[in-house]
PDB file as gemmi writes it, atoms N, CA and C in Angstrom:
CRYST1    1.000    1.000    1.000  90.00  90.00  90.00 P 1                      
ATOM      1  N   UNK A   1      17.814  12.392  -3.888  1.00  0.00           N  
ATOM      2  CA  UNK A   1      18.191  12.060  -2.579  1.00  0.00           C  
ATOM      3  C   UNK A   1      19.755  11.581  -2.454  1.00  0.00           C  
ATOM      4  N   UNK A   2      20.555  11.326  -1.844  1.00  0.00           N  
ATOM      5  CA  UNK A   2      21.986  10.978  -1.174  1.00  0.00           C  
ATOM      6  C   UNK A   2      21.724   9.976  -0.196  1.00  0.00           C  
ATOM      7  N   UNK A   3      22.941   9.196  -0.494  1.00  0.00           N  
ATOM      8  CA  UNK A   3      23.097   7.942   0.431  1.00  0.00           C  
ATOM      9  C   UNK A   3      23.410   8.652   1.453  1.00  0.00           C  
ATOM     10  N   UNK A   4      23.381   7.447   3.013  1.00  0.00           N  
ATOM     11  CA  UNK A   4      22.192   7.934   4.305  1.00  0.00           C  
ATOM     12  C   UNK A   4      21.348   9.281   4.719  1.00  0.00           C  
ATOM     13  N   UNK A   5      20.306   9.565   3.202  1.00  0.00           N  
ATOM     14  CA  UNK A   5      19.229  10.245   3.594  1.00  0.00           C  
ATOM     15  C   UNK A   5      18.376   9.175   3.845  1.00  0.00           C  
ATOM     16  N   UNK A   6      17.253  10.088   4.413  1.00  0.00           N  
ATOM     17  CA  UNK A   6      15.528   9.564   5.199  1.00  0.00           C  
ATOM     18  C   UNK A   6      14.812   9.823   4.325  1.00  0.00           C  
ATOM     19  N   UNK A   7      13.931   8.937   3.215  1.00  0.00           N  
ATOM     20  CA  UNK A   7      13.059   9.633   2.983  1.00  0.00           C  
ATOM     21  C   UNK A   7      12.060   9.224   4.099  1.00  0.00           C  
ATOM     22  N   UNK A   8      11.108  10.673   4.298  1.00  0.00           N  
ATOM     23  CA  UNK A   8       9.763  10.205   5.167  1.00  0.00           C  
ATOM     24  C   UNK A   8       8.626  10.351   5.106  1.00  0.00           C  
ATOM     25  N   UNK A   9       7.926   9.220   5.182  1.00  0.00           N  
ATOM     26  CA  UNK A   9       6.524   8.982   4.356  1.00  0.00           C  
ATOM     27  C   UNK A   9       5.635   8.693   5.630  1.00  0.00           C  
ATOM     28  N   UNK A  10       4.841   9.511   5.373  1.00  0.00           N  
ATOM     29  CA  UNK A  10       3.852   9.264   6.669  1.00  0.00           C  
ATOM     30  C   UNK A  10       2.800   8.020   6.720  1.00  0.00           C  
ATOM     31  N   UNK A  11       2.619   7.945   5.363  1.00  0.00           N  
ATOM     32  CA  UNK A  11       1.484   6.362   5.149  1.00  0.00           C  
ATOM     33  C   UNK A  11       1.991   5.766   3.981  1.00  0.00           C  
ATOM     34  N   UNK A  12       1.917   4.600   4.063  1.00  0.00           N  
ATOM     35  CA  UNK A  12       2.389   3.407   2.968  1.00  0.00           C  
ATOM     36  C   UNK A  12       1.563   4.105   1.413  1.00  0.00           C  
ATOM     37  N   UNK A  13       0.625   4.423   1.380  1.00  0.00           N  
ATOM     38  CA  UNK A  13      -0.088   5.081   0.505  1.00  0.00           C  
ATOM     39  C   UNK A  13       0.275   6.255  -0.092  1.00  0.00           C  
ATOM     40  N   UNK A  14       1.152   6.942   0.340  1.00  0.00           N  
ATOM     41  CA  UNK A  14       1.401   8.185   0.035  1.00  0.00           C  
ATOM     42  C   UNK A  14       2.796   7.975  -0.242  1.00  0.00           C  
ATOM     43  N   UNK A  15       3.394   6.536  -0.280  1.00  0.00           N  
ATOM     44  CA  UNK A  15       4.722   6.596  -1.220  1.00  0.00           C  
ATOM     45  C   UNK A  15       4.588   5.924  -2.526  1.00  0.00           C  
ATOM     46  N   UNK A  16       3.431   4.800  -2.977  1.00  0.00           N  
ATOM     47  CA  UNK A  16       3.375   4.953  -4.136  1.00  0.00           C  
ATOM     48  C   UNK A  16       1.918   4.260  -4.296  1.00  0.00           C  
ATOM     49  N   UNK A  17       1.449   4.353  -5.833  1.00  0.00           N  
ATOM     50  CA  UNK A  17       0.273   4.084  -5.988  1.00  0.00           C  
ATOM     51  C   UNK A  17      -0.239   2.759  -6.142  1.00  0.00           C  
ATOM     52  N   UNK A  18       0.593   1.549  -6.539  1.00  0.00           N  
ATOM     53  CA  UNK A  18       0.373   0.325  -6.819  1.00  0.00           C  
ATOM     54  C   UNK A  18       1.757  -0.547  -6.140  1.00  0.00           C  
ATOM     55  N   UNK A  19       1.503  -1.536  -6.065  1.00  0.00           N  
ATOM     56  CA  UNK A  19       2.512  -2.634  -5.325  1.00  0.00           C  
ATOM     57  C   UNK A  19       3.563  -2.537  -6.647  1.00  0.00           C  
ATOM     58  N   UNK A  20       3.358  -2.539  -7.678  1.00  0.00           N  
ATOM     59  CA  UNK A  20       4.649  -2.462  -8.595  1.00  0.00           C  
ATOM     60  C   UNK A  20       5.613  -0.858  -8.634  1.00  0.00           C  
ATOM     61  N   UNK A  21       4.714  -0.178  -8.032  1.00  0.00           N  
ATOM     62  CA  UNK A  21       5.746   1.303  -7.822  1.00  0.00           C  
ATOM     63  C   UNK A  21       6.647   1.393  -6.706  1.00  0.00           C  
ATOM     64  N   UNK A  22       5.679   0.379  -5.280  1.00  0.00           N  
ATOM     65  CA  UNK A  22       6.467   0.609  -4.571  1.00  0.00           C  
ATOM     66  C   UNK A  22       8.029  -0.378  -4.308  1.00  0.00           C  
ATOM     67  N   UNK A  23       7.729  -1.688  -5.215  1.00  0.00           N  
ATOM     68  CA  UNK A  23       8.953  -2.140  -5.487  1.00  0.00           C  
ATOM     69  C   UNK A  23      10.260  -1.345  -5.871  1.00  0.00           C  
ATOM     70  N   UNK A  24       9.612  -0.304  -7.371  1.00  0.00           N  
ATOM     71  CA  UNK A  24      10.726   0.455  -8.537  1.00  0.00           C  
ATOM     72  C   UNK A  24      11.050   1.472  -6.959  1.00  0.00           C  
ATOM     73  N   UNK A  25       9.828   1.988  -6.509  1.00  0.00           N  
ATOM     74  CA  UNK A  25      11.229   2.977  -5.451  1.00  0.00           C  
ATOM     75  C   UNK A  25      11.649   2.522  -4.522  1.00  0.00           C  
ATOM     76  N   UNK A  26      11.153   1.595  -3.897  1.00  0.00           N  
ATOM     77  CA  UNK A  26      12.340   0.413  -2.922  1.00  0.00           C  
ATOM     78  C   UNK A  26      13.422  -0.029  -3.553  1.00  0.00           C  
ATOM     79  N   UNK A  27      13.578   0.088  -4.855  1.00  0.00           N  
ATOM     80  CA  UNK A  27      14.469  -0.793  -5.339  1.00  0.00           C  
ATOM     81  C   UNK A  27      15.774   0.149  -5.736  1.00  0.00           C  
ATOM     82  N   UNK A  28      14.984   1.559  -5.776  1.00  0.00           N  
ATOM     83  CA  UNK A  28      15.823   3.095  -6.246  1.00  0.00           C  
ATOM     84  C   UNK A  28      16.064   3.743  -5.227  1.00  0.00           C  
ATOM     85  N   UNK A  29      15.802   3.321  -3.534  1.00  0.00           N  
ATOM     86  CA  UNK A  29      16.628   3.510  -2.509  1.00  0.00           C  
ATOM     87  C   UNK A  29      17.406   2.688  -2.113  1.00  0.00           C  
ATOM     88  N   UNK A  30      17.449   1.509  -2.357  1.00  0.00           N  
ATOM     89  CA  UNK A  30      18.608   0.735  -2.387  1.00  0.00           C  
ATOM     90  C   UNK A  30      19.651   0.889  -2.804  1.00  0.00           C  
ATOM     91  N   UNK A  31      19.207   1.487  -4.184  1.00  0.00           N  
ATOM     92  CA  UNK A  31      20.677   1.739  -5.371  1.00  0.00           C  
ATOM     93  C   UNK A  31      21.112   2.933  -5.004  1.00  0.00           C  
ATOM     94  N   UNK A  32      20.601   4.086  -4.204  1.00  0.00           N  
ATOM     95  CA  UNK A  32      20.686   5.462  -3.951  1.00  0.00           C  
ATOM     96  C   UNK A  32      22.038   4.824  -2.338  1.00  0.00           C  
ATOM     97  N   UNK A  33      21.275   4.046  -1.866  1.00  0.00           N  
ATOM     98  CA  UNK A  33      21.608   3.983   0.060  1.00  0.00           C  
ATOM     99  C   UNK A  33      20.637   4.530   0.783  1.00  0.00           C  
ATOM    100  N   UNK A  34      19.141   5.137   0.368  1.00  0.00           N  
ATOM    101  CA  UNK A  34      19.017   5.323   1.354  1.00  0.00           C  
ATOM    102  C   UNK A  34      17.657   4.993   1.697  1.00  0.00           C  
ATOM    103  N   UNK A  35      17.920   4.832   3.584  1.00  0.00           N  
ATOM    104  CA  UNK A  35      16.661   4.644   4.242  1.00  0.00           C  
ATOM    105  C   UNK A  35      15.037   5.261   4.341  1.00  0.00           C  
ATOM    106  N   UNK A  36      14.116   4.517   4.482  1.00  0.00           N  
ATOM    107  CA  UNK A  36      12.875   5.408   4.354  1.00  0.00           C  
ATOM    108  C   UNK A  36      12.539   4.922   5.561  1.00  0.00           C  
ATOM    109  N   UNK A  37      11.383   6.281   6.167  1.00  0.00           N  
ATOM    110  CA  UNK A  37      10.722   6.434   7.548  1.00  0.00           C  
ATOM    111  C   UNK A  37       9.281   6.195   7.141  1.00  0.00           C  
ATOM    112  N   UNK A  38       8.485   5.185   7.664  1.00  0.00           N  
ATOM    113  CA  UNK A  38       7.127   5.160   7.217  1.00  0.00           C  
ATOM    114  C   UNK A  38       6.548   5.192   8.998  1.00  0.00           C  
ATOM    115  N   UNK A  39       5.770   6.068   9.039  1.00  0.00           N  
ATOM    116  CA  UNK A  39       4.846   6.307  10.105  1.00  0.00           C  
ATOM    117  C   UNK A  39       5.351   6.252  11.160  1.00  0.00           C  
ATOM    118  N   UNK A  40       7.019   6.663  11.449  1.00  0.00           N  
ATOM    119  CA  UNK A  40       7.411   7.282  12.529  1.00  0.00           C  
ATOM    120  C   UNK A  40       8.635   5.822  12.638  1.00  0.00           C  
ATOM    121  N   UNK A  41       8.258   4.397  11.919  1.00  0.00           N  
ATOM    122  CA  UNK A  41       9.272   3.813  12.348  1.00  0.00           C  
ATOM    123  C   UNK A  41       9.992   3.523  10.978  1.00  0.00           C  
ATOM    124  N   UNK A  42      11.607   3.790  11.331  1.00  0.00           N  
ATOM    125  CA  UNK A  42      12.709   3.652  10.334  1.00  0.00           C  
ATOM    126  C   UNK A  42      12.537   2.250   9.500  1.00  0.00           C  
ATOM    127  N   UNK A  43      12.687   2.101   8.071  1.00  0.00           N  
ATOM    128  CA  UNK A  43      13.159   1.109   7.529  1.00  0.00           C  
ATOM    129  C   UNK A  43      14.147   0.874   6.404  1.00  0.00           C  
ATOM    130  N   UNK A  44      14.835  -0.280   5.974  1.00  0.00           N  
ATOM    131  CA  UNK A  44      16.100   0.116   5.569  1.00  0.00           C  
ATOM    132  C   UNK A  44      15.734  -0.810   4.380  1.00  0.00           C  
ATOM    133  N   UNK A  45      15.786  -0.048   3.113  1.00  0.00           N  
ATOM    134  CA  UNK A  45      14.468  -1.181   1.699  1.00  0.00           C  
ATOM    135  C   UNK A  45      15.845  -2.395   1.565  1.00  0.00           C  
ATOM    136  N   UNK A  46      16.794  -2.689   1.788  1.00  0.00           N  
ATOM    137  CA  UNK A  46      17.569  -3.658   0.988  1.00  0.00           C  
ATOM    138  C   UNK A  46      17.006  -4.927   2.356  1.00  0.00           C  
ATOM    139  N   UNK A  47      16.507  -4.651   3.566  1.00  0.00           N  
ATOM    140  CA  UNK A  47      16.253  -5.858   4.221  1.00  0.00           C  
ATOM    141  C   UNK A  47      14.784  -6.374   3.648  1.00  0.00           C  
ATOM    142  N   UNK A  48      14.700  -7.896   3.289  1.00  0.00           N  
ATOM    143  CA  UNK A  48      13.916  -8.748   3.158  1.00  0.00           C  
ATOM    144  C   UNK A  48      12.383  -8.124   3.281  1.00  0.00           C  
ATOM    145  N   UNK A  49      12.518  -8.103   4.471  1.00  0.00           N  
ATOM    146  CA  UNK A  49      11.269  -7.683   5.438  1.00  0.00           C  
ATOM    147  C   UNK A  49      10.437  -6.960   4.756  1.00  0.00           C  
ATOM    148  N   UNK A  50      11.195  -5.678   4.319  1.00  0.00           N  
ATOM    149  CA  UNK A  50      11.122  -4.527   4.097  1.00  0.00           C  
ATOM    150  C   UNK A  50       9.860  -4.445   2.442  1.00  0.00           C  
ATOM    151  N   UNK A  51      10.103  -5.620   2.022  1.00  0.00           N  
ATOM    152  CA  UNK A  51       9.440  -6.018   0.878  1.00  0.00           C  
ATOM    153  C   UNK A  51       8.608  -6.650   1.333  1.00  0.00           C  
ATOM    154  N   UNK A  52       8.120  -7.116   2.009  1.00  0.00           N  
ATOM    155  CA  UNK A  52       6.412  -7.744   2.523  1.00  0.00           C  
ATOM    156  C   UNK A  52       5.908  -6.245   3.100  1.00  0.00           C  
ATOM    157  N   UNK A  53       6.244  -5.600   3.651  1.00  0.00           N  
ATOM    158  CA  UNK A  53       5.869  -4.621   4.249  1.00  0.00           C  
ATOM    159  C   UNK A  53       5.308  -3.480   2.980  1.00  0.00           C  
ATOM    160  N   UNK A  54       6.523  -3.222   1.873  1.00  0.00           N  
ATOM    161  CA  UNK A  54       5.733  -2.720   0.631  1.00  0.00           C  
ATOM    162  C   UNK A  54       4.767  -3.278  -0.091  1.00  0.00           C  
ATOM    163  N   UNK A  55       4.768  -4.553  -0.207  1.00  0.00           N  
ATOM    164  CA  UNK A  55       3.653  -5.704  -0.565  1.00  0.00           C  
ATOM    165  C   UNK A  55       2.395  -5.886  -0.164  1.00  0.00           C  
ATOM    166  N   UNK A  56       2.131  -5.759   0.901  1.00  0.00           N  
ATOM    167  CA  UNK A  56       0.843  -6.325   1.518  1.00  0.00           C  
ATOM    168  C   UNK A  56      -0.131  -5.636   0.946  1.00  0.00           C  
ATOM    169  N   UNK A  57      -0.030  -4.493   1.293  1.00  0.00           N  
ATOM    170  CA  UNK A  57      -1.390  -3.775   0.995  1.00  0.00           C  
ATOM    171  C   UNK A  57      -1.740  -3.439  -0.277  1.00  0.00           C  
ATOM    172  N   UNK A  58      -0.879  -3.877  -1.201  1.00  0.00           N  
ATOM    173  CA  UNK A  58      -1.111  -4.048  -2.788  1.00  0.00           C  
ATOM    174  C   UNK A  58      -1.866  -5.467  -2.619  1.00  0.00           C  
ATOM    175  N   UNK A  59      -1.398  -6.424  -1.703  1.00  0.00           N  
ATOM    176  CA  UNK A  59      -2.290  -7.938  -1.957  1.00  0.00           C  
ATOM    177  C   UNK A  59      -3.926  -8.088  -1.757  1.00  0.00           C  
ATOM    178  N   UNK A  60      -3.772  -6.752  -0.736  1.00  0.00           N  
ATOM    179  CA  UNK A  60      -5.315  -6.955   0.019  1.00  0.00           C  
ATOM    180  C   UNK A  60      -5.936  -6.268  -0.616  1.00  0.00           C  
ATOM    181  N   UNK A  61      -5.356  -4.593  -1.689  1.00  0.00           N  
ATOM    182  CA  UNK A  61      -6.555  -4.416  -2.615  1.00  0.00           C  
ATOM    183  C   UNK A  61      -6.624  -4.770  -3.609  1.00  0.00           C  
ATOM    184  N   UNK A  62      -5.927  -6.069  -4.222  1.00  0.00           N  
ATOM    185  CA  UNK A  62      -6.161  -7.074  -5.328  1.00  0.00           C  
ATOM    186  C   UNK A  62      -7.497  -7.998  -4.513  1.00  0.00           C  
ATOM    187  N   UNK A  63      -7.351  -8.422  -3.510  1.00  0.00           N  
ATOM    188  CA  UNK A  63      -7.793  -9.370  -3.155  1.00  0.00           C  
ATOM    189  C   UNK A  63      -9.373  -8.502  -3.050  1.00  0.00           C  
ATOM    190  N   UNK A  64      -9.645  -7.404  -2.907  1.00  0.00           N  
ATOM    191  CA  UNK A  64     -10.656  -6.765  -2.868  1.00  0.00           C  
ATOM    192  C   UNK A  64     -11.640  -6.411  -4.060  1.00  0.00           C  
ATOM    193  N   UNK A  65     -10.456  -6.230  -5.299  1.00  0.00           N  
ATOM    194  CA  UNK A  65     -10.681  -6.696  -6.112  1.00  0.00           C  
ATOM    195  C   UNK A  65     -11.791  -7.402  -6.803  1.00  0.00           C  
ATOM    196  N   UNK A  66     -10.616  -8.662  -6.501  1.00  0.00           N  
ATOM    197  CA  UNK A  66     -11.499  -9.853  -7.045  1.00  0.00           C  
ATOM    198  C   UNK A  66     -12.746 -10.302  -6.466  1.00  0.00           C  
ATOM    199  N   UNK A  67     -12.606  -9.761  -5.199  1.00  0.00           N  
ATOM    200  CA  UNK A  67     -14.403 -10.032  -4.323  1.00  0.00           C  
ATOM    201  C   UNK A  67     -15.660  -9.356  -5.746  1.00  0.00           C  
ATOM    202  N   UNK A  68     -14.958  -8.357  -5.830  1.00  0.00           N  
ATOM    203  CA  UNK A  68     -16.318  -7.345  -6.369  1.00  0.00           C  
ATOM    204  C   UNK A  68     -15.918  -8.129  -7.912  1.00  0.00           C  
ATOM    205  N   UNK A  69     -15.152  -8.635  -8.411  1.00  0.00           N  
ATOM    206  CA  UNK A  69     -15.214  -8.887  -9.786  1.00  0.00           C  
ATOM    207  C   UNK A  69     -16.211 -10.480  -9.662  1.00  0.00           C  
ATOM    208  N   UNK A  70     -16.037 -10.961  -8.594  1.00  0.00           N  
ATOM    209  CA  UNK A  70     -16.406 -12.333  -8.221  1.00  0.00           C  
ATOM    210  C   UNK A  70     -18.074 -12.326  -7.931  1.00  0.00           C  
ATOM    211  N   UNK A  71     -18.404 -10.899  -7.528  1.00  0.00           N  
ATOM    212  CA  UNK A  71     -19.800 -10.888  -7.299  1.00  0.00           C  
ATOM    213  C   UNK A  71     -20.465  -9.557  -7.474  1.00  0.00           C  
ATOM    214  N   UNK A  72     -20.480  -9.077  -8.139  1.00  0.00           N  
ATOM    215  CA  UNK A  72     -21.270  -7.721  -8.542  1.00  0.00           C  
ATOM    216  C   UNK A  72     -22.242  -7.189  -7.916  1.00  0.00           C  
ATOM    217  N   UNK A  73     -22.226  -6.393  -7.061  1.00  0.00           N  
ATOM    218  CA  UNK A  73     -23.062  -5.515  -6.467  1.00  0.00           C  
ATOM    219  C   UNK A  73     -23.339  -6.360  -5.135  1.00  0.00           C  
ATOM    220  N   UNK A  74     -22.522  -7.504  -5.024  1.00  0.00           N  
ATOM    221  CA  UNK A  74     -22.575  -8.032  -3.595  1.00  0.00           C  
ATOM    222  C   UNK A  74     -21.615  -7.911  -2.891  1.00  0.00           C  
ATOM    223  N   UNK A  75     -20.819  -7.378  -3.151  1.00  0.00           N  
ATOM    224  CA  UNK A  75     -19.500  -7.758  -2.276  1.00  0.00           C  
ATOM    225  C   UNK A  75     -19.624  -6.123  -0.984  1.00  0.00           C  
ATOM    226  N   UNK A  76     -20.051  -5.505  -1.333  1.00  0.00           N  
ATOM    227  CA  UNK A  76     -20.448  -4.327  -0.349  1.00  0.00           C  
ATOM    228  C   UNK A  76     -21.984  -3.786  -0.822  1.00  0.00           C  
ATOM    229  N   UNK A  77     -22.890  -4.791  -0.164  1.00  0.00           N  
ATOM    230  CA  UNK A  77     -24.502  -4.613  -0.752  1.00  0.00           C  
ATOM    231  C   UNK A  77     -24.669  -2.664   0.063  1.00  0.00           C  
ATOM    232  N   UNK A  78     -24.068  -2.359   1.151  1.00  0.00           N  
ATOM    233  CA  UNK A  78     -24.448  -1.074   1.659  1.00  0.00           C  
ATOM    234  C   UNK A  78     -24.063  -0.448   1.509  1.00  0.00           C  
ATOM    235  N   UNK A  79     -23.331  -0.149   0.396  1.00  0.00           N  
ATOM    236  CA  UNK A  79     -22.670   1.321  -0.320  1.00  0.00           C  
ATOM    237  C   UNK A  79     -23.739   1.820  -1.173  1.00  0.00           C  
ATOM    238  N   UNK A  80     -25.179   0.718  -1.488  1.00  0.00           N  
ATOM    239  CA  UNK A  80     -25.875   1.180  -2.611  1.00  0.00           C  
ATOM    240  C   UNK A  80     -27.173   2.015  -2.023  1.00  0.00           C  
ATOM    241  N   UNK A  81     -27.217   1.433  -0.907  1.00  0.00           N  
ATOM    242  CA  UNK A  81     -28.456   2.330  -0.031  1.00  0.00           C  
ATOM    243  C   UNK A  81     -28.380   3.192   1.107  1.00  0.00           C  
ATOM    244  N   UNK A  82     -29.330   4.037   0.800  1.00  0.00           N  
ATOM    245  CA  UNK A  82     -29.155   5.356   1.854  1.00  0.00           C  
ATOM    246  C   UNK A  82     -30.274   4.687   3.287  1.00  0.00           C  
ATOM    247  N   UNK A  83     -29.394   5.596   4.287  1.00  0.00           N  
ATOM    248  CA  UNK A  83     -29.831   5.240   5.586  1.00  0.00           C  
ATOM    249  C   UNK A  83     -31.428   5.681   5.763  1.00  0.00           C  
ATOM    250  N   UNK A  84     -32.143   4.898   6.060  1.00  0.00           N  
ATOM    251  CA  UNK A  84     -33.479   5.443   6.377  1.00  0.00           C  
ATOM    252  C   UNK A  84     -33.682   5.948   7.978  1.00  0.00           C  
ATOM    253  N   UNK A  85     -34.262   7.183   7.749  1.00  0.00           N  
ATOM    254  CA  UNK A  85     -34.633   7.823   8.992  1.00  0.00           C  
ATOM    255  C   UNK A  85     -35.753   7.077  10.139  1.00  0.00           C  
ATOM    256  N   UNK A  86     -35.431   6.778  11.525  1.00  0.00           N  
ATOM    257  CA  UNK A  86     -36.274   6.079  12.088  1.00  0.00           C  
ATOM    258  C   UNK A  86     -37.906   6.398  11.985  1.00  0.00           C  
ATOM    259  N   UNK A  87     -38.731   5.802  12.280  1.00  0.00           N  
ATOM    260  CA  UNK A  87     -40.099   6.029  12.361  1.00  0.00           C  
ATOM    261  C   UNK A  87     -40.971   6.477  13.289  1.00  0.00           C  
TER     262      UNK A  87                                                      
END                                                                             
């Protein structure tokens, strides 16, 4: 990509697989002078607020992982049960 190009991404999970990957991609875009469009909204990766946008989903995922580690089998108990048919 070249300076003044825009990288179009429909959803954040399509941009990167992890928070460090998202930060690295954002840094690469800044170095090239490229902006990106996420879900139809345009962002300048050099803007400090965009760093929050790139990191927030990763924080939520890590929180979920920590919950599962804290209570194995209890974090999402309904996942292991099948729906019963009405009697």
